[in-house]
PDB file of C-alpha atoms in Angstrom:
ATOM      1  CA  GLN C   1      28.693   0.199   9.272  1.00 86.00           C
ATOM      2  CA  VAL C   2      29.671   2.054   6.103  1.00 90.00           C
ATOM      3  CA  GLN C   3      33.211   3.337   5.942  1.00 94.00           C
ATOM      4  CA  LEU C   4      34.294   6.157   3.654  1.00 96.00           C
ATOM      5  CA  VAL C   5      37.973   6.900   3.149  1.00 95.00           C
ATOM      6  CA  GLU C   6      39.017  10.105   1.405  1.00 95.00           C
ATOM      7  CA  SER C   7      42.383  10.817  -0.139  1.00 95.00           C
ATOM      8  CA  GLY C   8      44.017  13.274  -2.498  1.00 97.00           C
ATOM      9  CA  GLY C   9      44.001  16.531  -0.584  1.00 95.00           C
ATOM     10  CA  GLY C  10      47.029  18.766  -0.307  1.00 97.00           C
ATOM     11  CA  LEU C  11      48.570  22.139  -0.982  1.00 98.00           C
ATOM     12  CA  VAL C  12      48.373  23.612  -4.465  1.00 98.00           C
ATOM     13  CA  GLN C  13      48.871  27.025  -6.021  1.00 98.00           C
ATOM     14  CA  ALA C  14      45.952  28.992  -7.383  1.00 98.00           C
ATOM     15  CA  GLY C  15      45.088  27.780 -10.865  1.00 98.00           C
ATOM     16  CA  GLY C  16      46.299  24.271 -10.125  1.00 98.00           C
ATOM     17  CA  SER C  17      44.444  20.970  -9.907  1.00 98.00           C
ATOM     18  CA  LEU C  18      43.800  18.198  -7.418  1.00 98.00           C
ATOM     19  CA  ARG C  19      41.787  14.998  -7.564  1.00 98.00           C
ATOM     20  CA  LEU C  20      40.063  13.733  -4.467  1.00 98.00           C
ATOM     21  CA  SER C  21      39.011  10.113  -4.060  1.00 98.00           C
ATOM     22  CA  CYS C  22      36.530   8.514  -1.702  1.00 97.00           C
ATOM     23  CA  ALA C  23      36.332   4.752  -1.369  1.00 95.00           C
ATOM     24  CA  ALA C  24      33.212   3.227   0.164  1.00 93.00           C
ATOM     25  CA  SER C  25      32.809  -0.104   1.859  1.00 90.00           C
ATOM     26  CA  HIS C  26      30.182  -2.715   0.929  1.00 84.00           C
ATOM     27  CA  ARG C  27      28.539  -1.234  -2.192  1.00 84.00           C
ATOM     28  CA  ASN C  28      27.834   1.849  -4.271  1.00 84.00           C
ATOM     29  CA  TYR C  29      25.608   4.637  -2.961  1.00 89.00           C
ATOM     30  CA  ALA C  30      24.391   8.083  -3.925  1.00 93.00           C
ATOM     31  CA  MET C  31      27.317  10.197  -2.780  1.00 95.00           C
ATOM     32  CA  GLY C  32      28.286  13.776  -2.235  1.00 96.00           C
ATOM     33  CA  TRP C  33      31.313  15.958  -1.663  1.00 98.00           C
ATOM     34  CA  PHE C  34      30.931  18.722   0.907  1.00 98.00           C
ATOM     35  CA  ARG C  35      33.424  21.232   2.215  1.00 98.00           C
ATOM     36  CA  GLN C  36      33.833  23.323   5.315  1.00 98.00           C
ATOM     37  CA  ALA C  37      36.127  26.305   5.648  1.00 97.00           C
ATOM     38  CA  PRO C  38      37.094  27.801   9.024  1.00 92.00           C
ATOM     39  CA  GLY C  39      34.229  29.812  10.467  1.00 94.00           C
ATOM     40  CA  LYS C  40      31.827  28.735   7.742  1.00 96.00           C
ATOM     41  CA  GLU C  41      29.056  26.188   7.478  1.00 95.00           C
ATOM     42  CA  ARG C  42      29.464  22.928   5.629  1.00 96.00           C
ATOM     43  CA  GLU C  43      28.302  23.265   2.026  1.00 96.00           C
ATOM     44  CA  LEU C  44      27.652  20.973  -0.874  1.00 97.00           C
ATOM     45  CA  VAL C  45      30.274  20.946  -3.598  1.00 98.00           C
ATOM     46  CA  ALA C  46      28.958  18.188  -5.848  1.00 98.00           C
ATOM     47  CA  ALA C  47      26.810  15.075  -5.662  1.00 97.00           C
ATOM     48  CA  ILE C  48      26.306  12.039  -7.836  1.00 95.00           C
ATOM     49  CA  SER C  49      23.415   9.607  -7.963  1.00 93.00           C
ATOM     50  CA  TRP C  50      23.585   5.843  -7.911  1.00 88.00           C
ATOM     51  CA  SER C  51      21.579   4.352 -10.760  1.00 76.00           C
ATOM     52  CA  GLY C  52      22.625   0.755 -10.495  1.00 75.00           C
ATOM     53  CA  GLY C  53      25.244   1.085 -13.193  1.00 68.00           C
ATOM     54  CA  SER C  54      23.367   3.077 -15.820  1.00 76.00           C
ATOM     55  CA  ILE C  55      23.648   6.831 -16.383  1.00 78.00           C
ATOM     56  CA  ASP C  56      24.305   8.780 -13.193  1.00 85.00           C
ATOM     57  CA  TYR C  57      23.071  12.260 -12.436  1.00 91.00           C
ATOM     58  CA  ALA C  58      25.493  14.881 -11.129  1.00 95.00           C
ATOM     59  CA  ASP C  59      24.704  18.100  -9.320  1.00 96.00           C
ATOM     60  CA  TYR C  60      27.126  20.945  -8.663  1.00 97.00           C
ATOM     61  CA  ALA C  61      27.228  24.045  -6.527  1.00 97.00           C
ATOM     62  CA  ASP C  62      27.291  27.181  -8.648  1.00 97.00           C
ATOM     63  CA  PHE C  63      30.725  28.175  -7.393  1.00 96.00           C
ATOM     64  CA  VAL C  64      32.366  25.065  -8.891  1.00 96.00           C
ATOM     65  CA  LEU C  65      30.514  24.836 -12.192  1.00 95.00           C
ATOM     66  CA  GLY C  66      32.950  24.437 -15.042  1.00 95.00           C
ATOM     67  CA  ARG C  67      35.880  23.821 -12.692  1.00 98.00           C
ATOM     68  CA  PHE C  68      35.073  20.644 -10.743  1.00 98.00           C
ATOM     69  CA  THR C  69      33.845  17.271 -11.993  1.00 98.00           C
ATOM     70  CA  ILE C  70      32.409  14.462  -9.910  1.00 97.00           C
ATOM     71  CA  SER C  71      32.591  10.915 -11.213  1.00 95.00           C
ATOM     72  CA  ARG C  72      32.531   7.355  -9.985  1.00 93.00           C
ATOM     73  CA  ASP C  73      34.143   3.988 -10.644  1.00 92.00           C
ATOM     74  CA  ASN C  74      31.491   1.457  -9.724  1.00 89.00           C
ATOM     75  CA  ALA C  75      33.854  -1.504  -9.768  1.00 91.00           C
ATOM     76  CA  LYS C  76      36.066   0.198  -7.189  1.00 93.00           C
ATOM     77  CA  LEU C  77      33.181   1.603  -5.087  1.00 93.00           C
ATOM     78  CA  THR C  78      34.945   4.927  -5.427  1.00 95.00           C
ATOM     79  CA  ILE C  79      33.924   8.453  -6.322  1.00 95.00           C
ATOM     80  CA  TYR C  80      36.234  11.203  -7.451  1.00 97.00           C
ATOM     81  CA  LEU C  81      36.258  14.969  -7.438  1.00 98.00           C
ATOM     82  CA  GLN C  82      38.483  16.458 -10.107  1.00 98.00           C
ATOM     83  CA  MET C  83      39.200  20.046  -9.129  1.00 98.00           C
ATOM     84  CA  ASN C  84      40.685  22.348 -11.750  1.00 98.00           C
ATOM     85  CA  ARG C  85      41.437  26.059 -11.736  1.00 98.00           C
ATOM     86  CA  LEU C  86      41.522  26.067  -7.981  1.00 98.00           C
ATOM     87  CA  LYS C  87      41.109  29.340  -6.131  1.00 98.00           C
ATOM     88  CA  PRO C  88      42.214  30.380  -2.627  1.00 97.00           C
ATOM     89  CA  GLU C  89      38.552  30.444  -1.611  1.00 97.00           C
ATOM     90  CA  ASP C  90      38.379  26.706  -2.338  1.00 98.00           C
ATOM     91  CA  THR C  91      40.542  26.139   0.731  1.00 98.00           C
ATOM     92  CA  ALA C  92      38.606  23.908   3.121  1.00 98.00           C
ATOM     93  CA  ILE C  93      38.299  20.428   4.535  1.00 98.00           C
ATOM     94  CA  TYR C  94      36.535  18.290   1.954  1.00 98.00           C
ATOM     95  CA  TYR C  95      34.273  15.477   3.110  1.00 98.00           C
ATOM     96  CA  CYS C  96      32.599  12.725   1.168  1.00 97.00           C
ATOM     97  CA  ALA C  97      29.254  11.429   2.317  1.00 97.00           C
ATOM     98  CA  ALA C  98      26.950   8.537   1.456  1.00 95.00           C
ATOM     99  CA  ASP C  99      23.182   8.665   1.154  1.00 93.00           C
ATOM    100  CA  LEU C 100      22.059   5.110   1.779  1.00 88.00           C
ATOM    101  CA  THR C 101      18.324   5.617   1.346  1.00 86.00           C
ATOM    102  CA  ARG C 102      18.211   7.569  -1.914  1.00 83.00           C
ATOM    103  CA  ALA C 103      16.885   5.480  -4.791  1.00 79.00           C
ATOM    104  CA  TRP C 104      17.324   8.181  -7.445  1.00 81.00           C
ATOM    105  CA  GLY C 105      18.789  11.638  -7.883  1.00 87.00           C
ATOM    106  CA  THR C 106      20.880  13.517  -5.346  1.00 90.00           C
ATOM    107  CA  SER C 107      20.416  15.800  -2.383  1.00 91.00           C
ATOM    108  CA  ARG C 108      22.020  19.107  -1.417  1.00 93.00           C
ATOM    109  CA  ASP C 109      20.934  18.679   2.201  1.00 93.00           C
ATOM    110  CA  SER C 110      23.777  17.385   4.359  1.00 94.00           C
ATOM    111  CA  SER C 111      21.293  16.024   6.904  1.00 94.00           C
ATOM    112  CA  GLU C 112      20.119  13.448   4.363  1.00 94.00           C
ATOM    113  CA  TYR C 113      23.538  11.823   4.172  1.00 95.00           C
ATOM    114  CA  ASN C 114      23.982   8.922   6.543  1.00 94.00           C
ATOM    115  CA  TYR C 115      27.731   8.370   6.664  1.00 95.00           C
ATOM    116  CA  TRP C 116      30.703  10.699   6.404  1.00 97.00           C
ATOM    117  CA  GLY C 117      34.388  10.372   5.844  1.00 97.00           C
ATOM    118  CA  LYS C 118      36.920  12.036   8.128  1.00 97.00           C
ATOM    119  CA  GLY C 119      37.751  14.690   5.573  1.00 97.00           C
ATOM    120  CA  THR C 120      40.815  15.736   3.628  1.00 97.00           C
ATOM    121  CA  GLN C 121      42.407  19.175   3.720  1.00 98.00           C
ATOM    122  CA  VAL C 122      42.664  21.194   0.521  1.00 98.00           C
ATOM    123  CA  THR C 123      44.744  24.352   0.699  1.00 98.00           C
ATOM    124  CA  VAL C 124      45.073  26.704  -2.260  1.00 98.00           C
ATOM    125  CA  SER C 125      47.747  29.358  -2.015  1.00 97.00           C
ATOM    126  CA  SER C 126      47.544  32.651  -3.856  1.00 94.00           C
TER     127      SER C 126
END
């Protein structure tokens, strides 16, 4: 059983920054950050591949390009989501997810992710 533990959410003013963390159990995986706002469907924010320690590939939703950065610390089995220039519309519960079967690249399809964290709330005030 893979466990994913998110941290780093909170309340921030528009234009501010937050960094989310997600620690995985057992080993590194291809991972993604998704978010879900009230009344909306869950959507991909960013994803990062697992390349066995060489160069990783990152994919971003258009609405976070230039503002958010996904990264990983392989030794800590942890991925991060650095969120800058936050906007009120970024308010949502943010979930990290692990794709255990992906050997390369990333996926934007939430159904391809096998395990999910419980989520962390991000609230951006105007």
